PDB file of C-alpha atoms in Angstrom:
ATOM      1  CA  UNK A   4     124.699  44.608 -61.414  1.00  0.00           C
ATOM      2  CA  UNK A   5     127.379  44.689 -58.709  1.00  0.00           C
ATOM      3  CA  UNK A   6     126.355  45.496 -55.160  1.00  0.00           C
ATOM      4  CA  UNK A   7     129.105  46.867 -52.939  1.00  0.00           C
ATOM      5  CA  UNK A   8     129.387  48.989 -49.824  1.00  0.00           C
ATOM      6  CA  UNK A   9     130.808  49.142 -46.322  1.00  0.00           C
ATOM      7  CA  UNK A  10     129.913  47.737 -42.938  1.00  0.00           C
ATOM      8  CA  UNK A  11     131.179  48.765 -39.509  1.00  0.00           C
ATOM      9  CA  UNK A  12     131.992  46.472 -36.608  1.00  0.00           C
ATOM     10  CA  UNK A  13     132.562  47.536 -32.997  1.00  0.00           C
ATOM     11  CA  UNK A  14     134.614  45.391 -30.618  1.00  0.00           C
ATOM     12  CA  UNK A  15     134.830  46.133 -26.890  1.00  0.00           C
ATOM     13  CA  UNK A  16     138.413  45.417 -25.838  1.00  0.00           C
ATOM     14  CA  UNK A  17     138.555  46.418 -22.160  1.00  0.00           C
ATOM     15  CA  UNK A  18     137.009  48.445 -19.358  1.00  0.00           C
ATOM     16  CA  UNK A  19     139.449  50.796 -17.644  1.00  0.00           C
ATOM     17  CA  UNK A  20     139.159  53.154 -14.675  1.00  0.00           C
ATOM     18  CA  UNK A  21     140.447  56.545 -15.832  1.00  0.00           C
ATOM     19  CA  UNK A  22     139.861  60.195 -15.015  1.00  0.00           C
ATOM     20  CA  UNK A  23     137.654  61.694 -17.731  1.00  0.00           C
ATOM     21  CA  UNK A  24     139.083  64.680 -19.594  1.00  0.00           C
ATOM     22  CA  UNK A  25     135.607  66.158 -20.104  1.00  0.00           C
ATOM     23  CA  UNK A  26     133.834  65.829 -16.747  1.00  0.00           C
ATOM     24  CA  UNK A  27     136.872  65.215 -14.486  1.00  0.00           C
ATOM     25  CA  UNK A  28     135.337  62.211 -12.712  1.00  0.00           C
ATOM     26  CA  UNK A  29     137.280  58.999 -12.133  1.00  0.00           C
ATOM     27  CA  UNK A  30     134.992  56.508 -13.839  1.00  0.00           C
ATOM     28  CA  UNK A  31     134.973  53.423 -16.012  1.00  0.00           C
ATOM     29  CA  UNK A  32     135.930  53.921 -19.642  1.00  0.00           C
ATOM     30  CA  UNK A  33     135.303  51.350 -22.345  1.00  0.00           C
ATOM     31  CA  UNK A  34     138.088  50.818 -24.867  1.00  0.00           C
ATOM     32  CA  UNK A  35     136.515  50.000 -28.226  1.00  0.00           C
ATOM     33  CA  UNK A  36     137.829  49.211 -31.678  1.00  0.00           C
ATOM     34  CA  UNK A  37     135.834  50.211 -34.751  1.00  0.00           C
ATOM     35  CA  UNK A  38     136.616  48.297 -37.922  1.00  0.00           C
ATOM     36  CA  UNK A  39     135.091  49.299 -41.267  1.00  0.00           C
ATOM     37  CA  UNK A  40     135.077  46.588 -43.943  1.00  0.00           C
ATOM     38  CA  UNK A  41     134.463  46.709 -47.662  1.00  0.00           C
ATOM     39  CA  UNK A  42     131.593  44.432 -48.710  1.00  0.00           C
ATOM     40  CA  UNK A  43     130.753  42.865 -52.052  1.00  0.00           C
ATOM     41  CA  UNK A  44     127.278  41.338 -52.367  1.00  0.00           C
ATOM     42  CA  UNK A  45     126.837  41.848 -48.590  1.00  0.00           C
ATOM     43  CA  UNK A  46     129.926  39.744 -47.815  1.00  0.00           C
ATOM     44  CA  UNK A  47     132.636  41.571 -45.816  1.00  0.00           C
ATOM     45  CA  UNK A  48     135.922  41.171 -47.693  1.00  0.00           C
ATOM     46  CA  UNK A  49     138.684  43.251 -46.094  1.00  0.00           C
ATOM     47  CA  UNK A  50     139.057  45.988 -43.496  1.00  0.00           C
ATOM     48  CA  UNK A  51     139.989  49.423 -44.773  1.00  0.00           C
ATOM     49  CA  UNK A  52     139.784  51.444 -41.535  1.00  0.00           C
ATOM     50  CA  UNK A  53     140.536  50.645 -37.889  1.00  0.00           C
ATOM     51  CA  UNK A  54     140.141  53.217 -35.092  1.00  0.00           C
ATOM     52  CA  UNK A  55     140.263  52.984 -31.320  1.00  0.00           C
ATOM     53  CA  UNK A  56     138.023  54.990 -28.978  1.00  0.00           C
ATOM     54  CA  UNK A  57     137.477  55.361 -25.254  1.00  0.00           C
ATOM     55  CA  UNK A  58     134.053  56.277 -23.917  1.00  0.00           C
ATOM     56  CA  UNK A  59     133.342  57.627 -20.432  1.00  0.00           C
ATOM     57  CA  UNK A  60     130.482  55.786 -18.743  1.00  0.00           C
ATOM     58  CA  UNK A  61     129.710  58.837 -16.570  1.00  0.00           C
ATOM     59  CA  UNK A  62     129.208  61.581 -19.164  1.00  0.00           C
ATOM     60  CA  UNK A  63     129.288  59.540 -22.409  1.00  0.00           C
ATOM     61  CA  UNK A  64     132.005  61.529 -24.203  1.00  0.00           C
ATOM     62  CA  UNK A  65     134.183  59.630 -26.711  1.00  0.00           C
ATOM     63  CA  UNK A  66     137.843  60.285 -27.449  1.00  0.00           C
ATOM     64  CA  UNK A  67     139.788  58.809 -30.339  1.00  0.00           C
ATOM     65  CA  UNK A  68     142.966  57.086 -29.179  1.00  0.00           C
ATOM     66  CA  UNK A  69     146.061  56.384 -31.323  1.00  0.00           C
ATOM     67  CA  UNK A  70     146.777  52.694 -31.967  1.00  0.00           C
ATOM     68  CA  UNK A  71     149.974  52.703 -29.872  1.00  0.00           C
ATOM     69  CA  UNK A  72     148.186  54.196 -26.869  1.00  0.00           C
ATOM     70  CA  UNK A  73     145.314  51.718 -27.275  1.00  0.00           C
ATOM     71  CA  UNK A  74     147.795  48.826 -27.127  1.00  0.00           C
ATOM     72  CA  UNK A  75     149.342  50.301 -23.959  1.00  0.00           C
ATOM     73  CA  UNK A  76     145.917  50.685 -22.337  1.00  0.00           C
ATOM     74  CA  UNK A  77     145.029  47.106 -23.278  1.00  0.00           C
ATOM     75  CA  UNK A  78     148.284  45.810 -21.759  1.00  0.00           C
ATOM     76  CA  UNK A  79     147.647  47.900 -18.626  1.00  0.00           C
ATOM     77  CA  UNK A  80     144.159  46.435 -18.345  1.00  0.00           C
ATOM     78  CA  UNK A  81     145.489  42.886 -18.669  1.00  0.00           C
ATOM     79  CA  UNK A  82     148.149  43.447 -15.990  1.00  0.00           C
ATOM     80  CA  UNK A  83     145.563  44.967 -13.604  1.00  0.00           C
ATOM     81  CA  UNK A  84     143.283  41.983 -14.152  1.00  0.00           C
ATOM     82  CA  UNK A  85     146.096  39.542 -13.352  1.00  0.00           C
ATOM     83  CA  UNK A  86     147.021  41.459 -10.193  1.00  0.00           C
ATOM     84  CA  UNK A  87     143.366  41.523  -9.134  1.00  0.00           C
ATOM     85  CA  UNK A  88     143.072  37.748  -9.488  1.00  0.00           C
ATOM     86  CA  UNK A  89     146.185  37.239  -7.348  1.00  0.00           C
ATOM     87  CA  UNK A  90     144.907  39.561  -4.634  1.00  0.00           C
ATOM     88  CA  UNK A  91     141.459  37.975  -4.494  1.00  0.00           C
ATOM     89  CA  UNK A  92     142.801  34.540  -3.551  1.00  0.00           C
ATOM     90  CA  UNK A  93     142.731  34.262   0.226  1.00  0.00           C
ATOM     91  CA  UNK A  94     141.857  37.909   0.756  1.00  0.00           C
ATOM     92  CA  UNK A  95     138.285  37.276   1.922  1.00  0.00           C
ATOM     93  CA  UNK A  96     138.254  36.647   5.692  1.00  0.00           C
ATOM     94  CA  UNK A  97     134.634  35.503   5.490  1.00  0.00           C
ATOM     95  CA  UNK A  98     135.252  32.702   2.996  1.00  0.00           C
ATOM     96  CA  UNK A  99     134.846  29.127   4.175  1.00  0.00           C
ATOM     97  CA  UNK A 100     138.033  27.644   5.518  1.00  0.00           C
ATOM     98  CA  UNK A 101     139.670  31.028   6.081  1.00  0.00           C
ATOM     99  CA  UNK A 102     141.881  31.165   9.149  1.00  0.00           C
ATOM    100  CA  UNK A 103     142.041  34.667  10.530  1.00  0.00           C
ATOM    101  CA  UNK A 104     142.455  35.744  14.145  1.00  0.00           C
ATOM    102  CA  UNK A 105     140.175  32.863  15.188  1.00  0.00           C
ATOM    103  CA  UNK A 106     142.991  30.331  14.725  1.00  0.00           C
ATOM    104  CA  UNK A 107     140.803  27.968  12.736  1.00  0.00           C
ATOM    105  CA  UNK A 108     138.800  26.898  15.812  1.00  0.00           C
ATOM    106  CA  UNK A 109     135.579  24.996  15.181  1.00  0.00           C
ATOM    107  CA  UNK A 110     132.788  27.476  15.512  1.00  0.00           C
ATOM    108  CA  UNK A 111     135.238  30.273  14.705  1.00  0.00           C
ATOM    109  CA  UNK A 112     135.797  31.270  18.340  1.00  0.00           C
ATOM    110  CA  UNK A 113     132.331  32.863  18.500  1.00  0.00           C
ATOM    111  CA  UNK A 114     130.910  32.375  22.032  1.00  0.00           C
ATOM    112  CA  UNK A 115     127.380  32.472  20.611  1.00  0.00           C
ATOM    113  CA  UNK A 116     127.833  29.684  18.069  1.00  0.00           C
ATOM    114  CA  UNK A 117     127.096  26.042  18.770  1.00  0.00           C
ATOM    115  CA  UNK A 118     130.205  24.034  19.622  1.00  0.00           C
ATOM    116  CA  UNK A 119     132.383  27.126  20.009  1.00  0.00           C
ATOM    117  CA  UNK A 120     134.533  28.199  22.930  1.00  0.00           C
ATOM    118  CA  UNK A 121     132.807  28.909  26.275  1.00  0.00           C
ATOM    119  CA  UNK A 122     129.767  26.745  25.550  1.00  0.00           C
ATOM    120  CA  UNK A 123     130.418  24.054  28.144  1.00  0.00           C
ATOM    121  CA  UNK A 124     127.311  23.441  30.290  1.00  0.00           C
ATOM    122  CA  UNK A 125     127.744  25.141  33.655  1.00  0.00           C
ATOM    123  CA  UNK A 126     130.769  27.168  32.515  1.00  0.00           C
ATOM    124  CA  UNK A 127     129.998  30.656  31.243  1.00  0.00           C
ATOM    125  CA  UNK A 128     128.016  30.991  28.043  1.00  0.00           C
ATOM    126  CA  UNK A 129     124.261  31.499  28.255  1.00  0.00           C
ATOM    127  CA  UNK A 130     123.052  31.358  31.890  1.00  0.00           C
ATOM    128  CA  UNK A 131     119.497  30.518  30.745  1.00  0.00           C
ATOM    129  CA  UNK A 132     120.559  27.492  28.719  1.00  0.00           C
ATOM    130  CA  UNK A 133     120.622  24.128  30.536  1.00  0.00           C
TER     131      UNK A 133
END
């Protein structure tokens, strides 16, 4: 007795922000690859079908994508991720050690912080503090 069949595998390749063709909303779309493999005695041997799909996270509709377009979307996703990493470095003005309009002063130039500008006793600052 020989036992054979098929088994499907789904791989999530990327998450892209696209305008949905069904609902018209700009939302996240998952790019997925479905691979069907031939099995013999429950052991997957070789793939016989590979298809790419995008799924809208807003309305849930799936669209089949040609392999060439899926590769382009994957490359676009990778380039957007690399640009995002480059923009994140030093872009947060609230991160520790960031020097914005405060000039890197201790206390950040905040007159209400301890050790900042204008906190000399008898000179400005809080009139109720001694």
